[in-house]
PDB file of C-alpha atoms in Angstrom:
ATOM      1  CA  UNK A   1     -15.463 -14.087   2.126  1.00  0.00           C
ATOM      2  CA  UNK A   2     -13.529 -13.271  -0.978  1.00  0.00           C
ATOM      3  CA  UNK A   3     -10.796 -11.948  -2.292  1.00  0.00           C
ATOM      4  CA  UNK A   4     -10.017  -9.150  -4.761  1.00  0.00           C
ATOM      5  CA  UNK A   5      -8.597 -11.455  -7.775  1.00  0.00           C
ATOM      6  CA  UNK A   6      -7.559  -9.662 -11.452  1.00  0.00           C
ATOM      7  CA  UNK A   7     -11.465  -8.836 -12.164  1.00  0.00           C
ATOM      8  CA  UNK A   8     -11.919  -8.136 -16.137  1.00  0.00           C
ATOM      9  CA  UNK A   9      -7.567  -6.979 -16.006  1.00  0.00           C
ATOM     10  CA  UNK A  10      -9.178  -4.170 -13.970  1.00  0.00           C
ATOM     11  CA  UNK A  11      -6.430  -4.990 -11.605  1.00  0.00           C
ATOM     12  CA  UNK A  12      -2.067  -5.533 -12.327  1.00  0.00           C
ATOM     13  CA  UNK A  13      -2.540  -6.965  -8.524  1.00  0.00           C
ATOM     14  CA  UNK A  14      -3.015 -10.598  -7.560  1.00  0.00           C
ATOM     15  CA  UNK A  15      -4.499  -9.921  -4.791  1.00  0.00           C
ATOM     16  CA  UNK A  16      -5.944  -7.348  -2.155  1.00  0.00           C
ATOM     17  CA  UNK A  17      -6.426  -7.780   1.826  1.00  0.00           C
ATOM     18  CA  UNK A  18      -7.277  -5.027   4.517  1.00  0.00           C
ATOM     19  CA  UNK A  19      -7.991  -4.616   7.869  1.00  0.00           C
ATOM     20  CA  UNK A  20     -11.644  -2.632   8.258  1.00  0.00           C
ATOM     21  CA  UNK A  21     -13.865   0.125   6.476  1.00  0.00           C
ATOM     22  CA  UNK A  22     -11.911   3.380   6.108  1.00  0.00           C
ATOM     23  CA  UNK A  23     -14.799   4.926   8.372  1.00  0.00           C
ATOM     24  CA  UNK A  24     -15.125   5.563  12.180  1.00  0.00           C
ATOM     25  CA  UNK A  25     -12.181   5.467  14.642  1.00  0.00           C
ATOM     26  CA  UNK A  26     -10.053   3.866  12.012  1.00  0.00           C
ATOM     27  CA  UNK A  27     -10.408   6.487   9.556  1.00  0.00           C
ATOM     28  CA  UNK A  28      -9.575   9.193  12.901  1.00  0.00           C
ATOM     29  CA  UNK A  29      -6.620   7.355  14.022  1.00  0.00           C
ATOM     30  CA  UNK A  30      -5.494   6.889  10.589  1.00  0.00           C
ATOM     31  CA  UNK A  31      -5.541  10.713   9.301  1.00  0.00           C
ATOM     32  CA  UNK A  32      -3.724  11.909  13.039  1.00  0.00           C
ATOM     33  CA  UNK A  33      -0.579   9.433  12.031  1.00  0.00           C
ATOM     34  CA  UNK A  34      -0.701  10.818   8.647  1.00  0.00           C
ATOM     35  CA  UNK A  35      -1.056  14.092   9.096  1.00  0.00           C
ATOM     36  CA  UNK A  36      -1.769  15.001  13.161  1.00  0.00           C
ATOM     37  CA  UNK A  37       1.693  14.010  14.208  1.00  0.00           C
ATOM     38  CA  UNK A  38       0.504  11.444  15.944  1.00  0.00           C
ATOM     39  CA  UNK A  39       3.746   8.982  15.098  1.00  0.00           C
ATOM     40  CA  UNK A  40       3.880   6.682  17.709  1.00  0.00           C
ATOM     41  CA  UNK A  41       0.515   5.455  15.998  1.00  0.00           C
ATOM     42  CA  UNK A  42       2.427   3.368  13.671  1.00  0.00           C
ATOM     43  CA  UNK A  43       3.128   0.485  16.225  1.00  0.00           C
ATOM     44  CA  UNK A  44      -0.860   0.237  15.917  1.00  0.00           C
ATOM     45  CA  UNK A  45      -0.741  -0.218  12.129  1.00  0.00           C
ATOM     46  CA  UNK A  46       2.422  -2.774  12.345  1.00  0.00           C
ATOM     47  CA  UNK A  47      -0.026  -4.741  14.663  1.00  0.00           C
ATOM     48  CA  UNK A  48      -2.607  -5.093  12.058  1.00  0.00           C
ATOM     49  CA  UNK A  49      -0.648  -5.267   9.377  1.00  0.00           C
ATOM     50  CA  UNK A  50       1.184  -8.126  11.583  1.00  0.00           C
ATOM     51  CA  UNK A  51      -2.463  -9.994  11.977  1.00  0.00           C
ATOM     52  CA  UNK A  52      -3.143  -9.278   8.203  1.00  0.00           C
ATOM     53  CA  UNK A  53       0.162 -11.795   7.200  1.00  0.00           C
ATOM     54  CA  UNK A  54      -0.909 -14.228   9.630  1.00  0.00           C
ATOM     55  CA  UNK A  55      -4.467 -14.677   8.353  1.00  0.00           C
ATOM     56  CA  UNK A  56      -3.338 -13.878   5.161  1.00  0.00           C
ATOM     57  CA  UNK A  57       0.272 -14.666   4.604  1.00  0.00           C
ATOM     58  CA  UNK A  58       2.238 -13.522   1.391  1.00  0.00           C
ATOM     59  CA  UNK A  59       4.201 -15.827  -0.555  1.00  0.00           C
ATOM     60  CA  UNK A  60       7.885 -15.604   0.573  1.00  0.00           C
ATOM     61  CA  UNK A  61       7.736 -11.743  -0.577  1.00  0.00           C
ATOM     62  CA  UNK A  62       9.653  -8.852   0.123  1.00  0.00           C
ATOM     63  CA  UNK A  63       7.853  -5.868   1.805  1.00  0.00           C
ATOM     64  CA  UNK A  64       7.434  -2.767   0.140  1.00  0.00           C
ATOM     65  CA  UNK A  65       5.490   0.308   0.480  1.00  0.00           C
ATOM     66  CA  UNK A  66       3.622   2.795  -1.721  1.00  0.00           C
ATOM     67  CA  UNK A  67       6.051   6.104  -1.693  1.00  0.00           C
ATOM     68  CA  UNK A  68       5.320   9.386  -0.879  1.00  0.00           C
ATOM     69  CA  UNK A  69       6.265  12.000  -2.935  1.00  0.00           C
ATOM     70  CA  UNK A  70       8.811  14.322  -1.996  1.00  0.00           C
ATOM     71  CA  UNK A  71       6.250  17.502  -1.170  1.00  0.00           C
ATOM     72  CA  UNK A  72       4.493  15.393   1.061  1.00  0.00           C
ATOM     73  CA  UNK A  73       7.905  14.438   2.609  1.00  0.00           C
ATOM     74  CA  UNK A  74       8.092  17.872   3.152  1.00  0.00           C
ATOM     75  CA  UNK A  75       5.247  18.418   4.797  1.00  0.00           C
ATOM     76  CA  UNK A  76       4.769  15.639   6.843  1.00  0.00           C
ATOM     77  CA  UNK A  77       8.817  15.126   7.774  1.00  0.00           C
ATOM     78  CA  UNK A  78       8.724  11.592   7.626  1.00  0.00           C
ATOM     79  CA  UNK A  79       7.088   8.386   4.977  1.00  0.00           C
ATOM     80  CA  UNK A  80       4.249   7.051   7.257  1.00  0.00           C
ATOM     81  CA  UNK A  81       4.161   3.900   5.145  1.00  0.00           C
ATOM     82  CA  UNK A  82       7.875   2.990   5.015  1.00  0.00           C
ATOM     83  CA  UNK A  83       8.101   3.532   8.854  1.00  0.00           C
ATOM     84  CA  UNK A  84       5.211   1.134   9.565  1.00  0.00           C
ATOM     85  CA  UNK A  85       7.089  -1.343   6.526  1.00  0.00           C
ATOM     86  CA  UNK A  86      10.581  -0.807   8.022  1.00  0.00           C
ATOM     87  CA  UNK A  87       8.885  -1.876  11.798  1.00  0.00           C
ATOM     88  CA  UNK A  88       6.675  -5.055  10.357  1.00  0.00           C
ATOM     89  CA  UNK A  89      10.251  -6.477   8.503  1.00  0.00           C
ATOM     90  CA  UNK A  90      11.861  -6.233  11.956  1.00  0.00           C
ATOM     91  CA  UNK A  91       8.756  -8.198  13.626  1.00  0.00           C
ATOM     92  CA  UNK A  92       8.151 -10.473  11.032  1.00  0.00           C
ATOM     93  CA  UNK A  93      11.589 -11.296   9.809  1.00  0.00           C
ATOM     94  CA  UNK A  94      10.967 -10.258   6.238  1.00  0.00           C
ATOM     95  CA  UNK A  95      12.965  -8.379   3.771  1.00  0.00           C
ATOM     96  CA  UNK A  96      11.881  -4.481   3.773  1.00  0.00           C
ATOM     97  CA  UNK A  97      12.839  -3.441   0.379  1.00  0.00           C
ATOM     98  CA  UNK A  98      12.149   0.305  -0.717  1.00  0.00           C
ATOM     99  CA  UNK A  99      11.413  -0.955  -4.053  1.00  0.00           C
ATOM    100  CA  UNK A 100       9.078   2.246  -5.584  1.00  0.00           C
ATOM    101  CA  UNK A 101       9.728   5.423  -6.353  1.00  0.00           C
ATOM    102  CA  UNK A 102       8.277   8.571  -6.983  1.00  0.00           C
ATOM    103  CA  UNK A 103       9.757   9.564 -10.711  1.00  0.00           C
ATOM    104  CA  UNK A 104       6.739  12.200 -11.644  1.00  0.00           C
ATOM    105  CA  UNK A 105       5.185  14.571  -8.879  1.00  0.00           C
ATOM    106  CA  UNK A 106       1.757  15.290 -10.031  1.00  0.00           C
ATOM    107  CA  UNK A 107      -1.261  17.125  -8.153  1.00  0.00           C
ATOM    108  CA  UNK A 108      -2.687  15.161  -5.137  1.00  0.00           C
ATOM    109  CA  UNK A 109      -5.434  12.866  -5.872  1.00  0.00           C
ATOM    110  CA  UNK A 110      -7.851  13.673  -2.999  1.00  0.00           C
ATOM    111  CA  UNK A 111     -11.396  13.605  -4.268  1.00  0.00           C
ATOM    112  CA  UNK A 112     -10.747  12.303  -7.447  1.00  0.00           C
ATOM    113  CA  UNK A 113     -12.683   9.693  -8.907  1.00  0.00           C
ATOM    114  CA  UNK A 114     -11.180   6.468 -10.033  1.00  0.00           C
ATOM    115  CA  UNK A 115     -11.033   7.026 -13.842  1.00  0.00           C
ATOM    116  CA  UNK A 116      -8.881  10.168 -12.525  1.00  0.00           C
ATOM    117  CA  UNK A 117      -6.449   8.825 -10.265  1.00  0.00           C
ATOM    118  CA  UNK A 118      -5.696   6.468 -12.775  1.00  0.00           C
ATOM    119  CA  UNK A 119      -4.763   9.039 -14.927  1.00  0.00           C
ATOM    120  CA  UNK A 120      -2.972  11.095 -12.570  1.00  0.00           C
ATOM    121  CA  UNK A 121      -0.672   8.081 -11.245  1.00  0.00           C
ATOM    122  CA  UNK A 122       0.134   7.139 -14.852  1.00  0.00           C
ATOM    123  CA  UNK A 123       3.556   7.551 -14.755  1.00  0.00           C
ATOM    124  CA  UNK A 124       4.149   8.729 -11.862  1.00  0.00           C
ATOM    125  CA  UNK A 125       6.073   5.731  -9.971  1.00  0.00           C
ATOM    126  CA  UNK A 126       9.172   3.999 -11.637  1.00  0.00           C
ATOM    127  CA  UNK A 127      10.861   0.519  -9.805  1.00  0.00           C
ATOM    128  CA  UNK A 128      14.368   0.363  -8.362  1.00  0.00           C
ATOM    129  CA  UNK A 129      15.609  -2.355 -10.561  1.00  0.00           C
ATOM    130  CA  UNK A 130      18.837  -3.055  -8.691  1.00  0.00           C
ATOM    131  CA  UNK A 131      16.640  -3.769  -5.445  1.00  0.00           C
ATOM    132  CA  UNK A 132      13.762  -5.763  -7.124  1.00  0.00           C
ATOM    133  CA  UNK A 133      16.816  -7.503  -8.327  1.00  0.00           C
ATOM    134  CA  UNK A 134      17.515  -8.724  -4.527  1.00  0.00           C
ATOM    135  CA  UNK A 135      13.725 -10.389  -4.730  1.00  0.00           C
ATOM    136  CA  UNK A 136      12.471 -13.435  -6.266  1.00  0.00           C
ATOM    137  CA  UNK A 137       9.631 -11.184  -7.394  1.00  0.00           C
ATOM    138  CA  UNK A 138       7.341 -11.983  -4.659  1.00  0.00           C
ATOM    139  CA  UNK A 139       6.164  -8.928  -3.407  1.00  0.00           C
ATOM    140  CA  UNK A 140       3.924  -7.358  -0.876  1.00  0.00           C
ATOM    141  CA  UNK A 141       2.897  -3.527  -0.920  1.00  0.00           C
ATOM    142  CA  UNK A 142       1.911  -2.086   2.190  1.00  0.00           C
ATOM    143  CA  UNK A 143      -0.687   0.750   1.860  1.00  0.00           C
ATOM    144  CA  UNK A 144      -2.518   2.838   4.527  1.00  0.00           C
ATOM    145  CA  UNK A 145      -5.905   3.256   2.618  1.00  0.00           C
ATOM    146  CA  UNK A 146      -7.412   1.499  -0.622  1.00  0.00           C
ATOM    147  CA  UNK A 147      -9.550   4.347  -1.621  1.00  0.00           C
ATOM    148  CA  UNK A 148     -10.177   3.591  -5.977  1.00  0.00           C
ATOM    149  CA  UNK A 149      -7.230   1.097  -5.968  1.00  0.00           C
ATOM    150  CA  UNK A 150      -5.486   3.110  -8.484  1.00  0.00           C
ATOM    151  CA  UNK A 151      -2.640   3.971  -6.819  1.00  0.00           C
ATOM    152  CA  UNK A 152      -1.317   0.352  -5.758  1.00  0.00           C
ATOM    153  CA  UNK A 153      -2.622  -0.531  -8.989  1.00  0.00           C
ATOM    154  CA  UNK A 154      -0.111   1.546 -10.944  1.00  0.00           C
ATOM    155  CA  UNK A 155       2.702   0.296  -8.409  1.00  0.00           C
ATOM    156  CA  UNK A 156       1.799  -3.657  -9.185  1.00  0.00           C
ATOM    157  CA  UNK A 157       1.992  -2.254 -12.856  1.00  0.00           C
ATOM    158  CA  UNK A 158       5.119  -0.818 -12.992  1.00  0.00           C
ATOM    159  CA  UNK A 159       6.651  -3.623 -10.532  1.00  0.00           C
ATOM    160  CA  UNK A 160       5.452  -6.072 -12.662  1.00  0.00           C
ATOM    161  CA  UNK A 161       6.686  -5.197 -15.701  1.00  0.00           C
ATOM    162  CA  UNK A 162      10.442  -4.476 -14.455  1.00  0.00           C
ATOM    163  CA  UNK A 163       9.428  -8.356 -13.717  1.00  0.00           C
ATOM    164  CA  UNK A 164       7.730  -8.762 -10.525  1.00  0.00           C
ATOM    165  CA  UNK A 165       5.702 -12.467 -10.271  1.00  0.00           C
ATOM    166  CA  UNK A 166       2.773 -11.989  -8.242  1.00  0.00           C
ATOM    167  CA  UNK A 167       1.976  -8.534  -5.920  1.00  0.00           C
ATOM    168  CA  UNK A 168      -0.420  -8.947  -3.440  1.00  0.00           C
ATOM    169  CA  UNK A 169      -1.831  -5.809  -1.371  1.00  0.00           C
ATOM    170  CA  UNK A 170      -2.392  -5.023   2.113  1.00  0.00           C
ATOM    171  CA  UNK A 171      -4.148  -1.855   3.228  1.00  0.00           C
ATOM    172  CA  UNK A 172      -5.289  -0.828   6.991  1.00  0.00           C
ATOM    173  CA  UNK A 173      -8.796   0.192   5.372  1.00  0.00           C
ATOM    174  CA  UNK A 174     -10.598   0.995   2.191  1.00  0.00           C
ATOM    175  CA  UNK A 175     -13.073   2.677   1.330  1.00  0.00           C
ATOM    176  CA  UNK A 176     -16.734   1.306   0.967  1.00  0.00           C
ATOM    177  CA  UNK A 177     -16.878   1.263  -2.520  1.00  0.00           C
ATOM    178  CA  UNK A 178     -14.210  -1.257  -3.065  1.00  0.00           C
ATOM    179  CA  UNK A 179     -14.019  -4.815  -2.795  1.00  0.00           C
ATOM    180  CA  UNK A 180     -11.527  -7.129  -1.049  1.00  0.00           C
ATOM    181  CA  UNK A 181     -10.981  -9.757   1.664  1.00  0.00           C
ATOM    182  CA  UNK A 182     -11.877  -8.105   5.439  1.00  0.00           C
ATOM    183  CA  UNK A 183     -10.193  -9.195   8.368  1.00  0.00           C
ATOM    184  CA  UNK A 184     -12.650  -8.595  11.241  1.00  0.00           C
TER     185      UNK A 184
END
C-alpha cells in the first residue's frame, strides 16, 4: 500500500486517498447521483467518505469540495459534491468551507486526456481568500472521481498559492490508470 506523494512536482497535492476502482457498481451508482437524480445516494458517499477519514484522517483540515460550474448547476439543479461535503462536516464535526470557485467556464473535460485537462482547468478555479482565511491552511478536497488528477490538481494549485499548507485528496473512485492509496 502506498500513497500518491508529489511524484517528479507532477502533483500541487500532498496526498491522494479513494475508496475503489471507478468501474462496476461504483461507477453505476456514482453517474445516477450525478446525473440520474438519484440524490438520496449521497448519504452512501458521506459513508465512505466517513470510512476514508477514519483510515485515513486529514490533518485538522477544513473540508472543501471541487465546484461545479454554473452550467452544470443548471443542469443538474444542485452541487453533488458540496451536498455530500456539507453532510460529512455535520457527521464528522469538521469545518465545511466552500473554499473554490469556478472563475472561468470552459468546455467539459470528458474524454480528454491528461495533458488536456490540464490545459483546460488552467485557470479555471480561483480561491475565496476571505474563507481560506478562516483555515489554518489544512485542507481536504472532496472529489467524486480521480479520473487524470488534473482537476484537483489545479484546485491544490490555486489553494496553495493563496497560501494553503498541505491539501490532501479524497475521491469515491479513480480511474485505473492512476495511482493512490485504496481503501478496500
Amino acid at each position: 500500500m502506498s500513497m500518491e506523494q508529489n511524484f517528479n512536482g507532477k502533483w500541487n497535492f500532498d496526498k491522494f486517498f479513494y475508496f475503489s476502482i471507478y468501474e462496476g457498481k461504483i461507477k453505476e451508482m456514482i453517474r445516477s447521483y450525478k446525473y440520474g437524480g438519484s440524490i438520496s445516494l449521497y448519504r452512501y458517499f458521506v459513508d465512505i467518505f466517513d470510512e476514508l477519514f477514519d483510515n485515513f484522517p486529514p490533518p485538522d483540515s477544513v473540508i472543501t469540495t471541487v465546484p461545479i460550474t454554473f452550467n452544470s448547476f443548471k443542469i443538474k439543479g444542485f452541487d453533488h459534491m458540496k451536498k455530500i461535503g456539507r453532510s460529512l462536516s455535520k457527521k464528522r464535526g469538521i469545518q465545511f468551507l466552500d473554499l473554490i470557485e469556478v472563475v472561468r467556464q470552459k468546455k467539459q473535460q470528458v474524454n480528454s486526456t491528461f495533458e488536456e485537462r490540464k490545459t483546460l482547468v488552467k485557470g479555471k478555479y480561483g480561491v475565496k481568500i476571505h474563507e481560506l482565511y478562516k483555515t489554518d491552511g489544512k485542507i481536504a478536497i472532496l472529489d467524486d472521481v480521480f479520473t487524470t488528477g488534473a482537476t484537483v490538481n489545479e484546485c491544490a494549485r490555486v489553494l496553495k498559492e493563496a497560501g494553503a499548507r498541505s491539501v490532501y485528496v479524497y475521491a469515491i473512485a479513480k480511474a485505473k490508470s492512476g495511482r493512490g492509496h485504496e481503501l478496500k
